[in-house]
């Protein structure tokens, strides 16, 4: 066996090991849809639920309850869409949708996300609303970066972008909705589009 063949075999073995330890069926379309859902949800919130200038949303107001319900709907639609599209892609590629790698990915994704969610609820209960959007972006970005070691692709860069946007959002209070749209909406669509184009090429 020549040195070139030997190096080629090593490269193939490395790729096989990498693929077996990472989740590879994430769909680019799921990112696009998640971004669209986020933008639609933000527009609905801005038009119908946000208070007029000089007014505030309280924890006991109907607007706050509807806002929480709207956020939950956006999250549910995004998760269900991602599951359906990812399952379809996995079946197409003859891959398992639920295995040890998937469980590790979800665990590493949920730890920062749930921690952030609990912290945000504590802040809201203390009537500290100002950094809500920033904290959502930062903890979501941390969750993506933490889970990226179990995915094939550049999801960690989306995570870095969310963290940076969240930090900038924290520095400019009063513009949380717009940074939220930028992070959860536009950047999801951009990332999903790039991922989808790469899928089409391969």
C-alpha atoms as one frame of an Amber mdcrd trajectory, in Angstrom:
protein
   0.000   0.000   0.000   1.405   3.395  -1.004   1.615   6.300   1.394  -1.126
   8.110  -0.546  -3.518   5.148  -0.221  -2.688   4.867   3.465  -3.506   8.532
   4.064  -6.717   8.160   2.059  -7.803   5.203   4.206  -7.073   7.138   7.386
  -9.117  10.064   6.063 -12.066   7.789   5.245 -11.937   6.151   8.687 -11.841
   9.578  10.324 -14.863  10.714   8.296 -16.802   7.574   9.233 -16.024   8.070
  12.928 -16.999  11.724  12.670 -20.314  10.907  11.010 -21.105   8.145  13.504
 -20.602  10.479  16.473 -22.426  13.499  15.059 -26.003  14.204  14.087 -26.077
  14.919  10.344 -29.760  15.118   9.418 -30.506  18.706  10.433 -32.528  20.338
   7.657 -31.740  23.784   6.280 -35.427  24.358   5.601 -36.163  24.047   9.315
 -33.919  27.058   9.965 -35.698  29.066   7.271 -39.129  28.234   8.677 -37.993
  29.000  12.242 -36.861  32.436  11.086 -40.147  33.085   9.293 -42.167  32.011
  12.333 -40.101  34.337  14.534 -40.635  37.328  12.237 -44.383  36.705  11.922
 -44.660  36.325  15.707 -42.699  39.537  16.292 -44.897  41.492  13.857 -48.074
  40.225  15.559 -46.644  41.149  18.970 -45.618  44.625  17.794 -48.966  45.419
  16.154 -51.390  43.899  18.657 -49.693  43.260  22.005 -46.993  45.850  22.642
 -48.089  48.799  24.812 -48.421  52.321  23.498 -45.593  54.799  24.213 -45.502
  55.616  27.905 -47.405  52.475  28.901 -46.060  49.208  30.326 -46.951  45.512
  30.259 -47.532  43.992  33.691 -47.282  40.330  34.638 -51.018  40.152  35.314
 -52.129  41.865  32.104 -53.781  39.955  29.272 -51.233  41.381  26.852 -48.413
  39.720  28.776 -50.236  36.384  28.879 -50.952  36.587  25.148 -47.322  37.514
  24.487 -46.123  34.433  26.378 -48.636  32.292  24.467 -47.397  33.755  21.177
 -43.769  32.979  22.062 -44.795  29.442  22.973 -46.585  29.028  19.627 -43.517
  30.251  17.713 -41.341  27.766  19.628 -43.807  24.894  19.112 -44.165  25.551
  15.383 -40.366  25.758  15.022 -39.745  22.518  16.943 -42.493  20.568  15.133
 -41.304  21.799  11.721 -37.682  20.938  12.549 -38.717  17.468  13.724 -40.799
  16.733  10.614 -38.191  17.996   8.139 -35.298  16.356   9.986 -37.175  13.052
  10.184 -37.897  13.201   6.468 -34.239  13.893   5.685 -33.070  11.087   7.989
 -35.373   8.574   6.290 -34.164   9.739   2.889 -30.542   9.194   3.960 -31.335
   5.896   5.748 -30.200   7.343   9.076 -31.520   6.832  12.598 -33.380   9.813
  13.996 -33.071   8.739  17.644 -29.815   7.312  18.962 -27.095   8.065  21.496
 -25.798  11.005  19.461 -29.262  12.577  19.270 -29.720  12.247  23.026 -26.346
  13.869  23.666 -27.172  16.674  21.254 -30.508  17.381  22.960 -28.976  17.222
  26.444 -26.193  19.652  25.536 -28.695  21.946  23.817 -31.269  21.918  26.611
 -28.944  22.514  29.585 -28.070  26.149  28.658 -31.537  26.742  27.182 -33.493
  25.576  30.244 -31.068  27.358  32.574 -31.558  30.562  30.613 -35.318  30.112
  30.554 -35.488  29.724  34.341 -33.242  32.758  34.838 -35.403  34.863  32.496
 -38.559  33.838  34.389 -36.888  34.851  37.676 -35.968  38.252  36.195 -39.488
  38.781  34.844 -41.036  37.860  38.208 -38.764  40.501  39.742 -40.200  42.962
  37.182 -36.878  43.315  35.365 -38.011  43.182  31.748 -35.325  45.244  30.045
 -32.860  42.465  29.189 -35.377  39.739  28.320 -34.675  39.751  24.569 -30.911
  39.962  25.136 -30.943  37.043  27.581 -33.033  34.930  25.207 -30.532  35.513
  22.408 -27.471  34.906  24.593 -28.677  31.672  26.190 -29.994  30.368  22.858
 -26.591  31.085  21.314 -24.849  29.276  24.170 -27.179  26.299  23.652 -26.309
  26.149  19.944 -22.572  26.360  20.602 -22.799  23.707  23.328 -24.719  21.327
  21.044 -22.596  22.011  17.953 -20.006  19.374  18.854 -22.664  16.752  18.104
 -23.689  18.164  14.723 -22.097  18.275  11.300 -22.260  21.774   9.898 -21.653
  25.310  11.056 -24.393  25.648  13.665 -21.808  26.938  16.148 -21.385  30.072
  14.016 -25.119  30.725  14.268 -24.650  30.359  18.019 -21.774  32.851  18.049
 -23.896  35.297  16.051 -26.798  34.981  18.508 -24.474  35.624  21.465 -22.982
  38.737  19.828 -26.425  40.065  18.869 -27.622  39.419  22.425 -24.701  41.340
  23.930 -25.271  44.274  21.567 -28.977  44.128  22.428 -28.102  44.381  26.127
 -26.078  47.523  25.389 -29.001  49.199  23.604 -32.107  48.868  25.813 -35.381
  49.713  24.143 -34.522  47.973  20.879 -34.996  44.410  22.097 -37.719  43.530
  19.575 -35.578  44.550  16.609 -32.548  42.616  17.819 -34.865  39.667  18.520
 -36.072  39.810  14.900 -32.465  40.070  13.694 -31.259  37.086  15.725 -34.174
  34.682  15.716 -35.618  35.781  12.391 -33.123  37.050   9.832 -30.080  35.079
  11.005 -32.092  31.862  11.140 -33.229  32.435   7.560 -29.672  33.226   6.410
 -28.215  30.175   8.149 -31.005  27.909   6.926 -30.587  29.171   3.351 -26.829
  28.524   3.364 -27.380  25.079   4.855 -30.105  24.281   2.302 -27.891  25.341
  -0.624 -25.089  23.122   0.697 -27.561  20.232   0.929 -28.589  20.781  -2.682
 -24.962  20.793  -3.839 -24.188  17.547  -2.033
